[in-house]
Amino acid sequence: MKRRTFIGILAGAGASLATGTAGAAGNHHFTGYPDSYGVLFDSTKCIGCRKCEAACNAVNELPKPELPFDDLSVLEKRRRTHHDTFTVVNKYEYNGKPVFRKIQCNHCQEPACASACFVGAFKKEPTGAVSYDASRCVGCRYCMIACPFEIPTYEYHDPITPRVRKCTMCQPRILEGKLPGCVEACPKGALVFGHRDELLQIARERIRKHPELYVNHIYGEQEMGGTNWLYISGVPFEILGMREDLGITPAPQLTTGALSVVPAVVGLWPMFLTGAYAITKRKEKIAAEERAHAVQKAVAEAEAEAAKKLAAALEKAEREKQAAIDREVKKALKEAEEARKKAEAASEGEE
Amino acid sequence: MAHVATPSKKFWTPANIITAIILVIGLVLTVKRFSMGIGAVSNLSDDNPWGIWIGFDLLCGVALAAGGYTTTAAVYLFGMKKYHSAVRPAITTAFLGYAFVVFALLYDLGRYYRLPYPLTIYPGPTSFLFEVGLCVALYLTVLAIEFSPFLWEVLGWAKIRHLVHKLTLALTIFGVILSTLHQSSLGGLYLIAPSKLHPLWYSIYLPLFFFLSSIPAGLSMVILEGTLSHKYLNHKMDEEHHHGFSPVVLGFSKAASVVLFAYFCMKWIGVAMDNNWSHLGTGWGLWFLVEVLGFVLLPCILYAVAAREKNERVAFYASIMTVAGIILNRLNVSIIAFNWRLPAEARYFPSLEEFLITVFIVTLEITVLRICLNKLPILHQHPQFRDAH
Amino acid sequence: MRWVGILCLSLGVAGFGLNALGGKQEGKPEPGGAGLILIDTLAASGKLSYPVVRFDHDKHTKAVENKCDSCHTVAEGNKVTPLFKRQASEDPGRIKAIYHDNCIGCHQRTAQADKKSGPQSGECRSCHAGPRDSVREVIPFDKSLHYRHASSKMVQPAPGQKENCSKCHTQDTPEKRNLIFAKNKEEAHTKCVSCHLEIASTKQPTGPVECAGCHDAAKRSTYKVIADVPRLEAGQTDAMLLVPPAPKSAAKDAPRSVVPFDHKAHEAKVNRCSACHHDARSKGVPACSQCHTPGGKEEGAFITIEQAMHRPMAMESCIGCHNAKKADPQCAGCHEFLGRTTKSQEGACAKCHVQMPLPEGVEQNKALRNSLAQTILEGKPKKDAALRLDEIPEVVEIGVLSKEYQPSKFPHRKVVKKIAAGMENSTLAAYFHSSPNAMCAGCHHNAPASANPPACATCHSKEFQEVDGRKPSLKTAYHQQCMGCHKHMGIQKPADTACVECHAKKE
């Protein structure tokens, strides 16, 4: 049984978790479902036309934005995903030339959001998508804290049923055999849909064939344990506003170590604390015994002292009595002697 | 902040008037929050999903309610009988603290009515938040049971009170376990975001930092509240509470000083562990030093001085500094040093309404605390139940 | 309580100190000017106990008012020795003393004369400041500069000679040409600077004597450039036949794969002889095969003759240089797309290599070889084959996006004309585009070149489904082709994102 399951049981969640769901957020390295899909974004081909944004908006039935999608003035500002915008294209400058990057959920192999969600609302699907189940969501927004790519967004203005919103990789469409909306709409082939391992091959091929065109790095191959959305680019990824310092540790591994201490604390603390209590108790007991002993000793000593005093007093009394008798006897003898002498003297005088 | 006021014949004292105003404003904003959504009253955004409702109400609320487990552990497990007078106020503060943390959480949760989900139908045990929720829920139950005798005493239900009394030891041990776990897991929440939290605050030791610092936080709250209630609620106290408080202050000062020192050392081990020394030369490093030297080392020394020189006034100041330091640390981790890379315009600052709701919750808590202290046998023992714990 | 006060105080102090630290941003320092010299003469004789010296030569030249002999020995005939205060290399101790005595001595004297001066004794690290980048770069002595020197009336031929080459190419004789100008940096500086100084002393306009004059690109860009430089007459041939060694097993009269090379045409295309004769340190103007043997040898860095000719990324090789040419706007439209470094197209080898039996004795006879090459080259086309413009469709309607837009009207003929115009006078294009259909293949790729290429949809699926991620869908294929070509040819309009410029709006 897994340690985490143990905690789950503690919560009264008796059922042990299916390996599938725990897989992508569990505490062993998960290398993705075989044959999972992904999308390869090639920044060298992107022209920043926002067709993907328009398609995403239509496919997900999101509210229409104020400015139409063919208004490219919005590219002058840095934008991010919002509850009504699952994908945005941003423009960056490199050597005076514009370069573009599309932002959307990267569909991590081991998603931080799924690991952070305490009701399991996020799930890594066999299709490669990271899905979200609004019927479980409590709305704590810890997924947004956890996501290293800052993707999930929230419906802050819905009082009763707010949802976390993010790109779904168009999983419903994939299951129907269609392409994700953005991929289908891209006029330049900057987005390629396919199996992730296939996409990695394509990306490597392009980099190998055109070393003068590409930076030798596939973003998403290793980042945060790997993502199903991959990027290749002709400029350093930092220029495209993509963090290159995220490391290759999958998010769930950031917390496994600390979480594994939990059962240990549950197991060990009672022992220590009961021990402490026992020591305290024992101390108290010893103290009480010592006290009783001391009292006894004191009483005994006091009694002995009293007895000694009595004996002495009695002796003294005895001695005084004896002395008085002696005195009286002596006195009587003396008187008798004197009387005898007197009598003798008197008798001599008569002669 | 309303002061705990002396009861008088007059109800409308200035303190009560201020309290009433805050409560009215709070109720209005509560209606707004629950009818128009979180966005209507807060500055929370997609970049900053957690604000002061989590950073202050939850993180600080839980840390400052740590007096419950520290005091009960000291008295019942480590046999420090002379601190017995501190137990009842500490349990009260902790219970109310946790109750209001949960109350405040309802404001921050998008679907507050599903709060029991993780503990009932959809457990997500891979999450640190799951652990927080589980332990807080259990500990709140423990605290409620520990707090209940004060009610039973007033009601005169001797039997049930006696039953609870029998459970003291088990409850205390359970309370310490649960507190250890969730105090530390509040720090653990941020382990998953190394790319967002400034390296000086991010450390694999975050759970340990939070747990360690919660101990002096709890002790300091006991000292702080005790000192204040001695000032204002003298007439409510019996002999034990009245005269038993000085040893509590000095003993707790000593303990707080020791733990603060350990915490201080651990903070530096955390910096050394990830070799973050170079960050000390930046503005962030300066801020970190302010926190660690000014609000950890300084109160640590003040406490040591107070314990050595038997100076309760210094202890009182030290407790204020410690509490301020804990609040500063929690806000640093959750708000100030979080998302530190974001450009200035994307950084979070609470809205006035958000702030007022927090003030409202704190005021409400203090009001309830005042009522409890006035009506329940907390600062004195119930004449019928002179128990020898 | 005293301790508390002390702690508070030190906190405050630490705060201010750290704040000052925190405000400093560590960045890369600006590179020094072209006059920056790093003096590390002693590095050769063991580990340095101090960092190398940063020395700003131009600053000092100004300070001593261009009097070279303040620091350098000037030998007879105004020859400036590039060494500092010495004629030849000395032992390390001596050199150290020479530098310290002279530099510091001069600084002290200047300071005593109440003038601005450099560091003196005790200020070691002001000079020993360690390495630093500079904007200095080796001067590309191109054809224009060469012509300006060669044609200058100030550079007179040596007595008894017609040409003035030997003025600079000192080992040059009319019988044996020599590319080499100087063995090393010191000799080069001695030659250039001495000559410039000499001319300057006669109050004639002359070349630069300060570092920046030659070594600073910005400064150099202000100099006059001669656009049409007459061909340099140095006895080189117009055409030559490159004969790779015959395989051992081959029969004696088997056809050989030879390359007729138009030396004259290439001279006009490169900026200086060393573009191909890139390391002419050996005597004369060496043939490639002198260092690049079939097996490779040390002088040629073990690069074989095959690699020397075909390395795709090396600018000294035939293929490398030609690949770079493909990046020119008028070529890049097709060639960037076809791939600059990808596998060579079919029949590409035959563009240069001619299979022919070699007549007897040609291999040993250079003159015979050269005339043979000339003959072959004259048979090559000088102009691109004329396109039958009337045979190609004028407008092609593309209806792939007809759901959203009206069909796109592609001005096919206009585009072909435009591309053809770019190759109008290019002998390179004429030489390599062997058939008129070669140009069609620029867009109609991956099919045999023909006047009736298959429709794009034959291979590219109309469904917006990538077939295997490698073959784009029809929509992508069109867009990549059109936009890619526009981008590489530097055509700004229509913008990639201006959909309605090509696809008229549907009413």
GROMACS .gro file of N, CA and C in nm, chain A residues 4 7-8 11 13 17 25 80-83 112 114-119 134-142 144-148 150 153-154 156-163 243 245-246 251 254-255 258-259 262 265-266 269-270 273-274 276-277 280 284, chain B residues 34-40 44-50 76-79 81 108-115 117-119 122-131 134 169 173 176-177 180-181 188-189 191-196 202 207 211 338-339 341-342:
model
  372
    4ARG      N    1   0.070   0.741   0.058
    4ARG     CA    2  -0.035   0.841   0.041
    4ARG      C    3  -0.172   0.781   0.059
    7ILE      N    4  -0.270   0.781   0.406
    7ILE     CA    5  -0.329   0.906   0.454
    7ILE      C    6  -0.473   0.916   0.407
    8GLY      N    7  -0.494   0.871   0.284
    8GLY     CA    8  -0.629   0.874   0.229
    8GLY      C    9  -0.723   0.795   0.319
   11ALA      N   10  -0.833   0.957   0.623
   11ALA     CA   11  -0.941   1.053   0.603
   11ALA      C   12  -1.074   0.983   0.589
   13ALA      N   13  -1.123   0.781   0.350
   13ALA     CA   14  -1.141   0.757   0.207
   13ALA      C   15  -1.091   0.618   0.181
   17LEU      N   16  -0.643   0.430  -0.427
   17LEU     CA   17  -0.661   0.503  -0.552
   17LEU      C   18  -0.617   0.420  -0.670
   25ALA      N   19   0.017   1.210  -1.070
   25ALA     CA   20   0.040   1.300  -0.958
   25ALA      C   21   0.098   1.224  -0.840
   80ARG      N   22  -0.189   3.736  -2.099
   80ARG     CA   23  -0.185   3.602  -2.041
   80ARG      C   24  -0.323   3.539  -2.055
   81THR      N   25  -0.332   3.413  -2.017
   81THR     CA   26  -0.461   3.345  -2.028
   81THR      C   27  -0.557   3.402  -1.925
   82HIS      N   28  -0.686   3.398  -1.958
   82HIS     CA   29  -0.789   3.443  -1.865
   82HIS      C   30  -0.904   3.344  -1.867
   83HIS      N   31  -1.001   3.369  -1.780
   83HIS     CA   32  -1.110   3.272  -1.770
   83HIS      C   33  -1.189   3.262  -1.900
  112ALA      N   34   0.150   1.971  -1.205
  112ALA     CA   35   0.154   2.031  -1.073
  112ALA      C   36   0.013   2.052  -1.020
  114ALA      N   37  -0.259   1.883  -1.079
  114ALA     CA   38  -0.321   1.758  -1.034
  114ALA      C   39  -0.262   1.715  -0.900
  115SER      N   40  -0.132   1.739  -0.884
  115SER     CA   41  -0.068   1.702  -0.758
  115SER      C   42  -0.117   1.790  -0.645
  116ALA      N   43  -0.147   1.917  -0.678
  116ALA     CA   44  -0.185   2.012  -0.573
  116ALA      C   45  -0.333   2.004  -0.539
  117CYS      N   46  -0.414   1.950  -0.629
  117CYS     CA   47  -0.558   1.955  -0.607
  117CYS      C   48  -0.599   1.858  -0.497
  118PHE      N   49  -0.670   1.908  -0.396
  118PHE     CA   50  -0.703   1.820  -0.284
  118PHE      C   51  -0.838   1.751  -0.300
  119VAL      N   52  -0.898   1.766  -0.418
  119VAL     CA   53  -1.017   1.687  -0.446
  119VAL      C   54  -1.001   1.610  -0.577
  134ALA      N   55  -1.516   2.019  -1.304
  134ALA     CA   56  -1.572   2.127  -1.222
  134ALA      C   57  -1.664   2.073  -1.113
  135SER      N   58  -1.715   1.952  -1.129
  135SER     CA   59  -1.810   1.901  -1.031
  135SER      C   60  -1.742   1.864  -0.900
  136ARG      N   61  -1.608   1.857  -0.902
  136ARG     CA   62  -1.538   1.826  -0.778
  136ARG      C   63  -1.481   1.951  -0.714
  137CYS      N   64  -1.460   2.055  -0.795
  137CYS     CA   65  -1.378   2.169  -0.753
  137CYS      C   66  -1.439   2.242  -0.634
  138VAL      N   67  -1.355   2.272  -0.537
  138VAL     CA   68  -1.398   2.349  -0.421
  138VAL      C   69  -1.362   2.496  -0.440
  139GLY      N   70  -1.275   2.524  -0.534
  139GLY     CA   71  -1.241   2.663  -0.561
  139GLY      C   72  -1.132   2.719  -0.472
  140CYS      N   73  -1.036   2.634  -0.432
  140CYS     CA   74  -0.929   2.685  -0.343
  140CYS      C   75  -0.820   2.755  -0.421
  141ARG      N   76  -0.811   2.727  -0.552
  141ARG     CA   77  -0.713   2.791  -0.641
  141ARG      C   78  -0.568   2.753  -0.609
  142TYR      N   79  -0.549   2.643  -0.540
  142TYR     CA   80  -0.413   2.597  -0.514
  142TYR      C   81  -0.346   2.553  -0.645
  144MET      N   82  -0.357   2.707  -0.915
  144MET     CA   83  -0.298   2.826  -0.976
  144MET      C   84  -0.167   2.862  -0.908
  145ILE      N   85  -0.161   2.837  -0.778
  145ILE     CA   86  -0.036   2.859  -0.705
  145ILE      C   87   0.070   2.761  -0.755
  146ALA      N   88   0.027   2.638  -0.779
  146ALA     CA   89   0.122   2.531  -0.809
  146ALA      C   90   0.176   2.538  -0.951
  147CYS      N   91   0.095   2.584  -1.046
  147CYS     CA   92   0.134   2.574  -1.186
  147CYS      C   93   0.256   2.659  -1.217
  148PRO      N   94   0.365   2.596  -1.261
  148PRO     CA   95   0.486   2.674  -1.288
  148PRO      C   96   0.474   2.758  -1.414
  150GLU      N   97   0.192   2.918  -1.494
  150GLU     CA   98   0.091   3.020  -1.468
  150GLU      C   99  -0.024   3.016  -1.568
  153THR      N  100  -0.679   2.967  -1.468
  153THR     CA  101  -0.737   3.096  -1.436
  153THR      C  102  -0.871   3.071  -1.366
  154TYR      N  103  -0.931   3.178  -1.313
  154TYR     CA  104  -1.048   3.157  -1.230
  154TYR      C  105  -1.160   3.254  -1.265
  156TYR      N  106  -1.355   3.474  -1.121
  156TYR     CA  107  -1.367   3.545  -0.994
  156TYR      C  108  -1.502   3.613  -0.977
  157HIS      N  109  -1.570   3.636  -1.087
  157HIS     CA  110  -1.694   3.714  -1.074
  157HIS      C  111  -1.819   3.628  -1.074
  158ASP      N  112  -1.801   3.498  -1.059
  158ASP     CA  113  -1.917   3.411  -1.048
  158ASP      C  114  -1.936   3.378  -0.900
  159PRO      N  115  -2.048   3.420  -0.840
  159PRO     CA  116  -2.062   3.402  -0.695
  159PRO      C  117  -2.093   3.259  -0.653
  160ILE      N  118  -2.161   3.182  -0.736
  160ILE     CA  119  -2.209   3.051  -0.690
  160ILE      C  120  -2.128   2.935  -0.749
  161THR      N  121  -2.107   2.936  -0.880
  161THR     CA  122  -2.040   2.820  -0.941
  161THR      C  123  -1.917   2.862  -1.022
  162PRO      N  124  -1.822   2.930  -0.958
  162PRO     CA  125  -1.702   2.968  -1.033
  162PRO      C  126  -1.619   2.844  -1.067
  163ARG      N  127  -1.552   2.849  -1.183
  163ARG     CA  128  -1.471   2.735  -1.225
  163ARG      C  129  -1.327   2.780  -1.251
  243ARG      N  130   1.033   3.045  -1.901
  243ARG     CA  131   1.133   3.026  -1.796
  243ARG      C  132   1.221   2.906  -1.830
  245ASP      N  133   1.455   2.819  -1.612
  245ASP     CA  134   1.515   2.778  -1.483
  245ASP      C  135   1.420   2.689  -1.404
  246LEU      N  136   1.323   2.629  -1.473
  246LEU     CA  137   1.225   2.550  -1.398
  246LEU      C  138   1.280   2.415  -1.355
  251ALA      N  139   0.665   1.831  -1.070
  251ALA     CA  140   0.610   1.899  -0.952
  251ALA      C  141   0.576   1.805  -0.837
  254LEU      N  142   0.828   1.749  -0.572
  254LEU     CA  143   0.868   1.857  -0.482
  254LEU      C  144   0.807   1.837  -0.343
  255THR      N  145   0.697   1.766  -0.337
  255THR     CA  146   0.629   1.753  -0.208
  255THR      C  147   0.635   1.612  -0.151
  258ALA      N  148   0.844   1.569   0.179
  258ALA     CA  149   0.786   1.628   0.299
  258ALA      C  150   0.659   1.553   0.339
  259LEU      N  151   0.580   1.511   0.238
  259LEU     CA  152   0.455   1.442   0.271
  259LEU      C  153   0.481   1.306   0.335
  262VAL      N  154   0.463   1.273   0.709
  262VAL     CA  155   0.335   1.279   0.781
  262VAL      C  156   0.305   1.150   0.858
  265VAL      N  157   0.522   1.113   1.156
  265VAL     CA  158   0.484   1.196   1.271
  265VAL      C  159   0.367   1.132   1.344
  266VAL      N  160   0.269   1.086   1.265
  266VAL     CA  161   0.152   1.022   1.326
  266VAL      C  162   0.197   0.902   1.408
  269TRP      N  163   0.503   1.058   1.710
  269TRP     CA  164   0.469   1.160   1.810
  269TRP      C  165   0.402   1.100   1.935
  270PRO      N  166   0.298   1.016   1.915
  270PRO     CA  167   0.230   0.966   2.036
  270PRO      C  168   0.329   0.898   2.131
  273LEU      N  169   0.533   1.166   2.305
  273LEU     CA  170   0.453   1.246   2.398
  273LEU      C  171   0.410   1.163   2.518
  274THR      N  172   0.369   1.038   2.491
  274THR     CA  173   0.331   0.953   2.602
  274THR      C  174   0.452   0.931   2.691
  276ALA      N  175   0.697   1.141   2.731
  276ALA     CA  176   0.716   1.263   2.809
  276ALA      C  177   0.619   1.266   2.927
  277TYR      N  178   0.495   1.226   2.895
  277TYR     CA  179   0.394   1.226   3.000
  277TYR      C  180   0.433   1.126   3.110
  280THR      N  181   0.701   1.263   3.319
  280THR     CA  182   0.643   1.363   3.409
  280THR      C  183   0.574   1.294   3.526
  284GLU      N  184   0.661   1.297   3.918
  284GLU     CA  185   0.566   1.337   4.022
  284GLU      C  186   0.556   1.229   4.129
  385PHE      N  187  -2.083   3.733  -0.131
  385PHE     CA  188  -2.154   3.609  -0.161
  385PHE      C  189  -2.261   3.626  -0.267
  386SER      N  190  -2.287   3.751  -0.307
  386SER     CA  191  -2.385   3.768  -0.413
  386SER      C  192  -2.318   3.804  -0.545
  387MET      N  193  -2.198   3.861  -0.539
  387MET     CA  194  -2.134   3.906  -0.663
  387MET      C  195  -2.000   3.837  -0.693
  388GLY      N  196  -1.955   3.755  -0.601
  388GLY     CA  197  -1.832   3.681  -0.629
  388GLY      C  198  -1.710   3.742  -0.564
  389ILE      N  199  -1.603   3.663  -0.565
  389ILE     CA  200  -1.477   3.705  -0.501
  389ILE      C  201  -1.422   3.829  -0.570
  390GLY      N  202  -1.434   3.830  -0.701
  390GLY     CA  203  -1.376   3.939  -0.778
  390GLY      C  204  -1.435   4.074  -0.744
  391ALA      N  205  -1.558   4.074  -0.694
  391ALA     CA  206  -1.626   4.201  -0.667
  391ALA      C  207  -1.565   4.273  -0.548
  395LEU      N  208  -0.781   3.984  -0.604
  395LEU     CA  209  -0.724   3.856  -0.646
  395LEU      C  210  -0.733   3.847  -0.799
  396SER      N  211  -0.632   3.785  -0.858
  396SER     CA  212  -0.627   3.779  -1.004
  396SER      C  213  -0.573   3.643  -1.046
  397ASP      N  214  -0.562   3.626  -1.176
  397ASP     CA  215  -0.509   3.499  -1.225
  397ASP      C  216  -0.362   3.482  -1.191
  398ASP      N  217  -0.292   3.594  -1.179
  398ASP     CA  218  -0.151   3.586  -1.138
  398ASP      C  219  -0.138   3.565  -0.988
  399ASN      N  220  -0.231   3.621  -0.913
  399ASN     CA  221  -0.223   3.615  -0.767
  399ASN      C  222  -0.349   3.555  -0.710
  400PRO      N  223  -0.358   3.421  -0.712
  400PRO     CA  224  -0.482   3.357  -0.668
  400PRO      C  225  -0.505   3.364  -0.517
  401TRP      N  226  -0.399   3.383  -0.441
  401TRP     CA  227  -0.414   3.389  -0.296
  401TRP      C  228  -0.370   3.525  -0.245
  427TYR      N  229  -0.006   1.946   3.059
  427TYR     CA  230  -0.052   1.809   3.080
  427TYR      C  231   0.054   1.704   3.048
  428LEU      N  232   0.142   1.736   2.953
  428LEU     CA  233   0.239   1.633   2.914
  428LEU      C  234   0.372   1.652   2.983
  429PHE      N  235   0.409   1.779   3.001
  429PHE     CA  236   0.540   1.803   3.061
  429PHE      C  237   0.529   1.843   3.207
  430GLY      N  238   0.406   1.834   3.256
  430GLY     CA  239   0.385   1.846   3.399
  430GLY      C  240   0.417   1.982   3.459
  432LYS      N  241   0.276   2.223   3.611
  432LYS     CA  242   0.149   2.256   3.676
  432LYS      C  243   0.135   2.404   3.706
  459ASP      N  244  -1.286   3.288   0.098
  459ASP     CA  245  -1.186   3.272  -0.006
  459ASP      C  246  -1.218   3.159  -0.103
  460LEU      N  247  -1.293   3.060  -0.056
  460LEU     CA  248  -1.322   2.945  -0.143
  460LEU      C  249  -1.428   2.984  -0.246
  461GLY      N  250  -1.403   2.945  -0.370
  461GLY     CA  251  -1.500   2.975  -0.474
  461GLY      C  252  -1.631   2.905  -0.447
  462ARG      N  253  -1.624   2.777  -0.411
  462ARG     CA  254  -1.746   2.702  -0.381
  462ARG      C  255  -1.738   2.654  -0.237
  463TYR      N  256  -1.758   2.752  -0.147
  463TYR     CA  257  -1.744   2.730  -0.003
  463TYR      C  258  -1.833   2.616   0.046
  464TYR      N  259  -1.949   2.595  -0.023
  464TYR     CA  260  -2.043   2.494   0.024
  464TYR      C  261  -1.990   2.353   0.002
  465ARG      N  262  -1.874   2.343  -0.071
  465ARG     CA  263  -1.818   2.210  -0.092
  465ARG      C  264  -1.700   2.183   0.000
  466LEU      N  265  -1.686   2.266   0.101
  466LEU     CA  266  -1.570   2.253   0.190
  466LEU      C  267  -1.548   2.110   0.240
  468TYR      N  268  -1.589   1.836   0.081
  468TYR     CA  269  -1.556   1.740  -0.025
  468TYR      C  270  -1.426   1.663  -0.005
  469PRO      N  271  -1.314   1.735   0.019
  469PRO     CA  272  -1.189   1.659   0.026
  469PRO      C  273  -1.187   1.556   0.138
  470LEU      N  274  -1.266   1.579   0.243
  470LEU     CA  275  -1.262   1.489   0.357
  470LEU      C  276  -1.367   1.380   0.345
  473TYR      N  277  -1.416   1.317  -0.221
  473TYR     CA  278  -1.309   1.322  -0.321
  473TYR      C  279  -1.174   1.350  -0.258
  474PRO      N  280  -1.117   1.259  -0.184
  474PRO     CA  281  -0.990   1.291  -0.122
  474PRO      C  282  -0.879   1.303  -0.226
  475GLY      N  283  -0.792   1.402  -0.208
  475GLY     CA  284  -0.677   1.416  -0.296
  475GLY      C  285  -0.549   1.412  -0.216
  476PRO      N  286  -0.510   1.292  -0.173
  476PRO     CA  287  -0.402   1.282  -0.074
  476PRO      C  288  -0.264   1.319  -0.128
  477THR      N  289  -0.253   1.355  -0.257
  477THR     CA  290  -0.121   1.395  -0.304
  477THR      C  291  -0.093   1.540  -0.269
  478SER      N  292  -0.194   1.608  -0.216
  478SER     CA  293  -0.182   1.752  -0.196
  478SER      C  294  -0.153   1.786  -0.051
  479PHE      N  295  -0.068   1.886  -0.033
  479PHE     CA  296  -0.045   1.935   0.101
  479PHE      C  297  -0.169   2.003   0.157
  480LEU      N  298  -0.249   2.057   0.068
  480LEU     CA  299  -0.370   2.124   0.113
  480LEU      C  300  -0.467   2.023   0.174
  481PHE      N  301  -0.464   1.902   0.119
  481PHE     CA  302  -0.548   1.796   0.174
  481PHE      C  303  -0.510   1.772   0.319
  482GLU      N  304  -0.381   1.767   0.342
  482GLU     CA  305  -0.334   1.743   0.478
  482GLU      C  306  -0.374   1.858   0.569
  485LEU      N  307  -0.749   1.824   0.637
  485LEU     CA  308  -0.778   1.710   0.725
  485LEU      C  309  -0.742   1.742   0.869
  520LEU      N  310  -0.582   1.371   2.855
  520LEU     CA  311  -0.450   1.330   2.807
  520LEU      C  312  -0.453   1.293   2.659
  524ILE      N  313  -0.253   1.481   2.348
  524ILE     CA  314  -0.158   1.415   2.257
  524ILE      C  315  -0.206   1.428   2.113
  527VAL      N  316  -0.149   1.775   1.983
  527VAL     CA  317  -0.010   1.807   1.947
  527VAL      C  318   0.024   1.745   1.812
  528ILE      N  319  -0.017   1.622   1.790
  528ILE     CA  320   0.012   1.556   1.662
  528ILE      C  321  -0.049   1.637   1.548
  531THR      N  322   0.127   1.973   1.497
  531THR     CA  323   0.256   1.954   1.430
  531THR      C  324   0.234   1.939   1.281
  532LEU      N  325   0.138   1.855   1.246
  532LEU     CA  326   0.118   1.824   1.105
  532LEU      C  327   0.068   1.943   1.027
  539GLY      N  328   0.438   2.360   0.395
  539GLY     CA  329   0.449   2.264   0.286
  539GLY      C  330   0.371   2.303   0.162
  540LEU      N  331   0.266   2.383   0.181
  540LEU     CA  332   0.185   2.428   0.067
  540LEU      C  333   0.273   2.492  -0.039
  542LEU      N  334   0.588   2.437  -0.105
  542LEU     CA  335   0.697   2.356  -0.160
  542LEU      C  336   0.680   2.334  -0.309
  543ILE      N  337   0.557   2.340  -0.356
  543ILE     CA  338   0.533   2.306  -0.497
  543ILE      C  339   0.563   2.423  -0.589
  544ALA      N  340   0.596   2.538  -0.532
  544ALA     CA  341   0.617   2.655  -0.618
  544ALA      C  342   0.757   2.715  -0.605
  545PRO      N  343   0.862   2.634  -0.628
  545PRO     CA  344   0.996   2.691  -0.615
  545PRO      C  345   1.023   2.801  -0.718
  546SER      N  346   0.948   2.797  -0.827
  546SER     CA  347   0.976   2.896  -0.931
  546SER      C  348   0.908   3.030  -0.901
  547LYS      N  349   0.823   3.033  -0.799
  547LYS     CA  350   0.751   3.157  -0.771
  547LYS      C  351   0.794   3.224  -0.641
  553TYR      N  352   1.211   3.026   0.000
  553TYR     CA  353   1.182   2.888  -0.038
  553TYR      C  354   1.293   2.798   0.015
  558PRO      N  355   0.827   2.339   0.582
  558PRO     CA  356   0.737   2.283   0.684
  558PRO      C  357   0.796   2.295   0.823
  562PHE      N  358   0.646   2.501   1.147
  562PHE     CA  359   0.617   2.434   1.274
  562PHE      C  360   0.695   2.498   1.388
  689PHE      N  361   0.636   3.609  -0.269
  689PHE     CA  362   0.574   3.517  -0.364
  689PHE      C  363   0.547   3.594  -0.493
  690ASN      N  364   0.572   3.530  -0.606
  690ASN     CA  365   0.556   3.599  -0.735
  690ASN      C  366   0.649   3.719  -0.745
  692ARG      N  367   0.901   3.770  -0.911
  692ARG     CA  368   0.953   3.802  -1.043
  692ARG      C  369   0.855   3.883  -1.127
  693LEU      N  370   0.730   3.884  -1.086
  693LEU     CA  371   0.630   3.953  -1.167
  693LEU      C  372   0.662   4.102  -1.175
   0.00000   0.00000   0.00000
